[in-house]
XYZ file of N, CA, C and O in Angstrom:
404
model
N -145.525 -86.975 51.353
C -144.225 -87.603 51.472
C -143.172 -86.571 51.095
O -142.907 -86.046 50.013
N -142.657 -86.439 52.297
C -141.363 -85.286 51.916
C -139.863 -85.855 50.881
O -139.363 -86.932 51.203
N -139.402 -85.267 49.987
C -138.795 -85.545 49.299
C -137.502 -84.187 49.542
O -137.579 -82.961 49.451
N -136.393 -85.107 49.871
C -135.496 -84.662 50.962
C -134.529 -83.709 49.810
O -134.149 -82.624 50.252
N -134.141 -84.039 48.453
C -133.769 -83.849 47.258
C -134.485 -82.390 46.822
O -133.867 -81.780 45.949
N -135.444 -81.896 47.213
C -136.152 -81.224 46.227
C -136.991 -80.161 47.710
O -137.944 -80.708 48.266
N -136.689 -79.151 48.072
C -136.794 -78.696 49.477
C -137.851 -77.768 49.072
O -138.742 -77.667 49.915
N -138.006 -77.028 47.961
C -138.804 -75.886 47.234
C -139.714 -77.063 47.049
O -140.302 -77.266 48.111
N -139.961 -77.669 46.390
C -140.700 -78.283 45.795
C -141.625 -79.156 47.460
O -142.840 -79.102 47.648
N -141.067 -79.544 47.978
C -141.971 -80.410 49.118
C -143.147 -78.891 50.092
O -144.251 -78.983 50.627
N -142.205 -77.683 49.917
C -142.708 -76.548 50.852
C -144.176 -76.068 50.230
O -145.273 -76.149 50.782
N -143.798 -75.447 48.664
C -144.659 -75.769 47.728
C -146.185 -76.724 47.582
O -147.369 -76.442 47.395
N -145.334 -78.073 47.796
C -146.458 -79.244 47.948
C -147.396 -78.858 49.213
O -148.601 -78.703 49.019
N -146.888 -78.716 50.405
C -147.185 -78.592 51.774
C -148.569 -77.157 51.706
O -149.713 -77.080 52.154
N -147.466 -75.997 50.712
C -148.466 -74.754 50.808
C -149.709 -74.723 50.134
O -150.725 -74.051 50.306
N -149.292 -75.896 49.062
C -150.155 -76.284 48.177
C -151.643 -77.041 48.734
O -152.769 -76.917 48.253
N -151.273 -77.721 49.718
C -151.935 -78.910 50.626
C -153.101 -78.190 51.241
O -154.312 -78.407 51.188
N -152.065 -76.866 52.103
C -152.793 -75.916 52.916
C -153.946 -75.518 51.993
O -155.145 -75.782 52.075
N -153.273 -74.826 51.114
C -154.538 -74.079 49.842
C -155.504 -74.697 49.492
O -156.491 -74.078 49.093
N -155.494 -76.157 49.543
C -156.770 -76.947 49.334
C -157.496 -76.896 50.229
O -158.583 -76.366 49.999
N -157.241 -77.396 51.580
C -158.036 -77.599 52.923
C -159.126 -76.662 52.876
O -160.337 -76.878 52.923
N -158.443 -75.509 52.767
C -158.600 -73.716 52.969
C -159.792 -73.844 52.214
O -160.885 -73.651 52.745
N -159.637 -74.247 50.649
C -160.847 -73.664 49.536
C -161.607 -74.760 50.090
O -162.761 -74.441 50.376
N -161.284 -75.990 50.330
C -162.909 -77.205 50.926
C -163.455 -76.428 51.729
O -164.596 -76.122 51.384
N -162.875 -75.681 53.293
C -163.702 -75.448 54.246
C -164.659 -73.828 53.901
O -165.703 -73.430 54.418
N -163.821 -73.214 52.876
C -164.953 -72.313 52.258
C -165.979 -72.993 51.465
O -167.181 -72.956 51.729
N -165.506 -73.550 50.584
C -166.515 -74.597 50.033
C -168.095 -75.321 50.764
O -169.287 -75.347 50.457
N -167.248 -75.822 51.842
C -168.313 -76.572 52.570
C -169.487 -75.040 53.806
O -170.656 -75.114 54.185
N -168.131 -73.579 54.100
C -169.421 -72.794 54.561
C -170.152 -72.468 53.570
O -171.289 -72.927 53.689
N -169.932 -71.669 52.325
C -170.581 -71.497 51.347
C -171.963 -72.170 51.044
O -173.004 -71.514 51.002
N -171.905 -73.527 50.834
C -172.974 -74.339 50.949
C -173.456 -74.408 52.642
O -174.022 -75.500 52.598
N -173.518 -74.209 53.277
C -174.087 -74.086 54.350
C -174.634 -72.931 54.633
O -175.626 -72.936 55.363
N -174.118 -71.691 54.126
C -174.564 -70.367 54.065
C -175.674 -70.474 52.871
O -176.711 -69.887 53.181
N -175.699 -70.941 51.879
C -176.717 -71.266 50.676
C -177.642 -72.161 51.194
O -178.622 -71.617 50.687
N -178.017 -72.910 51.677
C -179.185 -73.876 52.786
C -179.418 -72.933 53.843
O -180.413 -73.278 54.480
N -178.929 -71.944 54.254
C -179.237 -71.367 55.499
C -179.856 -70.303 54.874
O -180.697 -69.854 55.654
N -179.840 -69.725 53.900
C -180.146 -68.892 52.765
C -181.633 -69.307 52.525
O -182.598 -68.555 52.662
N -181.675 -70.681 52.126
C -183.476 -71.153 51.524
C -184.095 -71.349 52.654
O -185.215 -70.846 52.732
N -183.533 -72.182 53.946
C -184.477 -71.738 55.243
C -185.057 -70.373 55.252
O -186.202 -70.124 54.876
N -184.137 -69.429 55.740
C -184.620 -68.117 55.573
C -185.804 -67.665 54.626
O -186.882 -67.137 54.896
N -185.223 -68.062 53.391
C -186.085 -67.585 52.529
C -188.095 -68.468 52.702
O -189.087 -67.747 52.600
N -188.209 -70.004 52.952
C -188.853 -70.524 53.520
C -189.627 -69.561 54.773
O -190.799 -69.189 54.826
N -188.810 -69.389 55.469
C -189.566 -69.015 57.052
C -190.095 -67.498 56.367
O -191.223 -67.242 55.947
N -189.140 -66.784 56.397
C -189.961 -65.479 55.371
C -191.304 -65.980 54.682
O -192.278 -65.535 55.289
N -191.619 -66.717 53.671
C -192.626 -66.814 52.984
C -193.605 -67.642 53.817
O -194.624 -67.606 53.129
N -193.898 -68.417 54.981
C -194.352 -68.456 55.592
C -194.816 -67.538 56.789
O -195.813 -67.864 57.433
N -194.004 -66.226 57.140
C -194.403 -65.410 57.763
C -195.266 -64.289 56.973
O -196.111 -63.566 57.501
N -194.939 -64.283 55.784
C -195.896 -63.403 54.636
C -196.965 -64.155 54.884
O -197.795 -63.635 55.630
N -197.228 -65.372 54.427
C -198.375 -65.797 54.450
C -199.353 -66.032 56.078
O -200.501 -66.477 56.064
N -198.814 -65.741 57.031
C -199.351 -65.435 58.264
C -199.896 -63.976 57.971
O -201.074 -63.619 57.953
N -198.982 -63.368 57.792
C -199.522 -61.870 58.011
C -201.000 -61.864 56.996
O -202.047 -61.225 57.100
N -200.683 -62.548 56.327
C -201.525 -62.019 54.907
C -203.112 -62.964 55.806
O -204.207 -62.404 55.851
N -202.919 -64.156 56.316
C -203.705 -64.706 56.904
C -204.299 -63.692 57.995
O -205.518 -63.745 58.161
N -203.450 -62.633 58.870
C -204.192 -62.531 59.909
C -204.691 -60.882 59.286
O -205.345 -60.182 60.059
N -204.421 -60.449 58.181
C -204.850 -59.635 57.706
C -206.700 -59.780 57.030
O -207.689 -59.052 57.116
N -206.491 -60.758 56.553
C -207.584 -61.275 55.831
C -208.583 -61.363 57.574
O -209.430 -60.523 57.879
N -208.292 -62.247 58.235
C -209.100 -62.476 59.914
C -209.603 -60.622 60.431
O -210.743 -60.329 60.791
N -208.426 -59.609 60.331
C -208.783 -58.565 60.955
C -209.564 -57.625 59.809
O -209.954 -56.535 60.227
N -209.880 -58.003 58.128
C -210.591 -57.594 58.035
C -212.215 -58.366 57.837
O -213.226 -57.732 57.535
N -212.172 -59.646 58.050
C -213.241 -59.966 58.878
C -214.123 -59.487 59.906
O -215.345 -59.349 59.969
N -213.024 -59.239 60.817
C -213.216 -58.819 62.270
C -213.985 -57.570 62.166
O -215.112 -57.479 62.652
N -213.510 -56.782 61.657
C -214.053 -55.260 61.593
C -215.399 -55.297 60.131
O -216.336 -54.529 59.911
N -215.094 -56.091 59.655
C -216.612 -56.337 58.847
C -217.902 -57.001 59.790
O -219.078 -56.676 59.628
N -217.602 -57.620 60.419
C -218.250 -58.305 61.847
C -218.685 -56.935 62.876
O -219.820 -56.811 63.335
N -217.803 -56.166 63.080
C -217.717 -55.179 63.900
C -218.564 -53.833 63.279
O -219.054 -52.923 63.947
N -218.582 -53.958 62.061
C -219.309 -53.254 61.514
C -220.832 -53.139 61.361
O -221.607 -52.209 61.583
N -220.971 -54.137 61.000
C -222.221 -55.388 61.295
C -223.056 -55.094 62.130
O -224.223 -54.758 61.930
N -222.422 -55.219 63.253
C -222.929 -55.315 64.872
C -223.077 -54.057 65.068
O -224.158 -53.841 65.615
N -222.268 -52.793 64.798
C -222.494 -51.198 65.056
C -223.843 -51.015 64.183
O -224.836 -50.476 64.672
N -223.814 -51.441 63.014
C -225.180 -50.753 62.650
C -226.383 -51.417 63.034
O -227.496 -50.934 62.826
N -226.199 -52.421 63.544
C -227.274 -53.343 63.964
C -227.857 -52.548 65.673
O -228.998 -52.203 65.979
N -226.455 -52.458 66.582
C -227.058 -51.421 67.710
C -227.621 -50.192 67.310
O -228.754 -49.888 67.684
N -226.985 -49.494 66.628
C -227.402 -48.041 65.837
C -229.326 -48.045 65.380
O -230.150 -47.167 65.637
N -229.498 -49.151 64.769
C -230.957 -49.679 64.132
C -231.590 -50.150 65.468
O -232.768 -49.927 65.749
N -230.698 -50.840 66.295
C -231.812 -50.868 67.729
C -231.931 -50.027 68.540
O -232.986 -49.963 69.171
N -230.771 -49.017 68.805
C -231.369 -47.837 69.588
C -232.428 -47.101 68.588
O -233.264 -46.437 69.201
N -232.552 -47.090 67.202
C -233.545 -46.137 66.682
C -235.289 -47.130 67.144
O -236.423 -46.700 67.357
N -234.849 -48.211 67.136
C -236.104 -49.058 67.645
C -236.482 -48.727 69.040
O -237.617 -48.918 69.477
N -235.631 -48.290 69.642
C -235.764 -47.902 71.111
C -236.399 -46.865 71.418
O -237.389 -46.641 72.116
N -235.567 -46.130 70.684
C -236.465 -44.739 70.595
C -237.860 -44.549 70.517
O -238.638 -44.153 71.385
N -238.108 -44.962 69.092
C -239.167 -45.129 68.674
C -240.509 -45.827 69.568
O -241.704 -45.531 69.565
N -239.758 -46.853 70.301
C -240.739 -47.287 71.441
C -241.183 -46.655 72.720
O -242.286 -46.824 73.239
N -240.178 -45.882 73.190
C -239.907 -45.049 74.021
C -241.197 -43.707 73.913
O -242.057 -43.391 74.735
N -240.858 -43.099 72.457
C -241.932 -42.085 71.783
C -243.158 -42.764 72.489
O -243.623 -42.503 73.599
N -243.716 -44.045 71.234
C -244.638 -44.935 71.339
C -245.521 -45.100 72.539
O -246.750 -45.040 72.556
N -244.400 -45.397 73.911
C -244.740 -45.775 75.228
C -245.256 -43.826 75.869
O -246.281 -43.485 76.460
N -244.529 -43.299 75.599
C -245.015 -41.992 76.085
C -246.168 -41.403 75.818
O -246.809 -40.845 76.709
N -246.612 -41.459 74.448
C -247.857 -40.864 74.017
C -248.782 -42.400 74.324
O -249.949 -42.224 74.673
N -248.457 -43.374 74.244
C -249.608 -44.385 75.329
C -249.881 -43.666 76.633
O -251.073 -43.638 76.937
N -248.718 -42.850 77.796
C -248.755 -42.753 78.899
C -250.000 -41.237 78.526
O -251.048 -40.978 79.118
N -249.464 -40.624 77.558
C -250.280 -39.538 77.316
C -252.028 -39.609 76.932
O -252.972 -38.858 77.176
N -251.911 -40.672 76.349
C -253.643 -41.162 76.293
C -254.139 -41.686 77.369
O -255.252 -41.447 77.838
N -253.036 -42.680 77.943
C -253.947 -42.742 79.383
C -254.269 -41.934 80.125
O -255.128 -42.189 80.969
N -253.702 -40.757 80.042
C -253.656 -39.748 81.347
C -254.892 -38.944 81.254
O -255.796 -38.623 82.026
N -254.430 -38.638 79.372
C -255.992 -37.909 79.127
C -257.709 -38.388 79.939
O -258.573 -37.765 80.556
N -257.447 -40.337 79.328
C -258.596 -40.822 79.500
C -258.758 -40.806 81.056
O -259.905 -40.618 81.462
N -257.928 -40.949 81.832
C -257.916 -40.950 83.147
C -258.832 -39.787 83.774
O -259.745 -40.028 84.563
N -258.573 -38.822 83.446
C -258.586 -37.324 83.660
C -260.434 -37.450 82.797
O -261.387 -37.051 83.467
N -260.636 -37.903 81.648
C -261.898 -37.796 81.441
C -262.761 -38.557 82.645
O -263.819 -38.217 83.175
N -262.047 -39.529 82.841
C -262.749 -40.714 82.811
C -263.611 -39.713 84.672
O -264.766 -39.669 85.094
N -262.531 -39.234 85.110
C -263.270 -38.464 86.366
C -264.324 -37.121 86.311
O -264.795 -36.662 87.351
């Protein structure tokens, strides 16, 4: 209510008015920047805990992978070994063959 008597004083009131609005709508980003703040902080600590999840999976993976390398490694030496095995069979037969005429 403008008060027609007192011209400083109503301009004052008015600038005064402004100055409030002003500090609410910082007020109200502030708190919106502070909630947008703990999301963040939320989604962050859920992406730690992914990583940390798929960290834990990839060293699974390569313990698995490891696994399986020495397991082929132990079957080609089985291979081998049969291979030897099968040759000196082919070598006794040949002998006995060869007697056997």
């Amino acid at each position: 209510e403008l008060d027609t008597s007192k011209p400083c004083q109503n301009i004052h009131n008015h600038r005064l008015a402004d100055v409030q609005i002003t500090v609410d709508e910082l007020g109200a980003q502030v708190k919106q920047l502070s909630e947008a703040k703990h999301q963040h902080a939320a989604v962050v600590e859920r992406l730690d805990e992914s990583i940390r999840d798929i960290h834990a999976l990839a060293n699974k993976v390569m313990g698995v992978a490891a696994a399986t390398n020495a397991q082929v490694m132990a079957c080609g030496k089985h291979c081998s070994a049969l291979d030897d095995h099968i040759s000196s069979m082919s070598d006794c037969y040949s002998e006995l063959a060869t007697k056997a005429d």
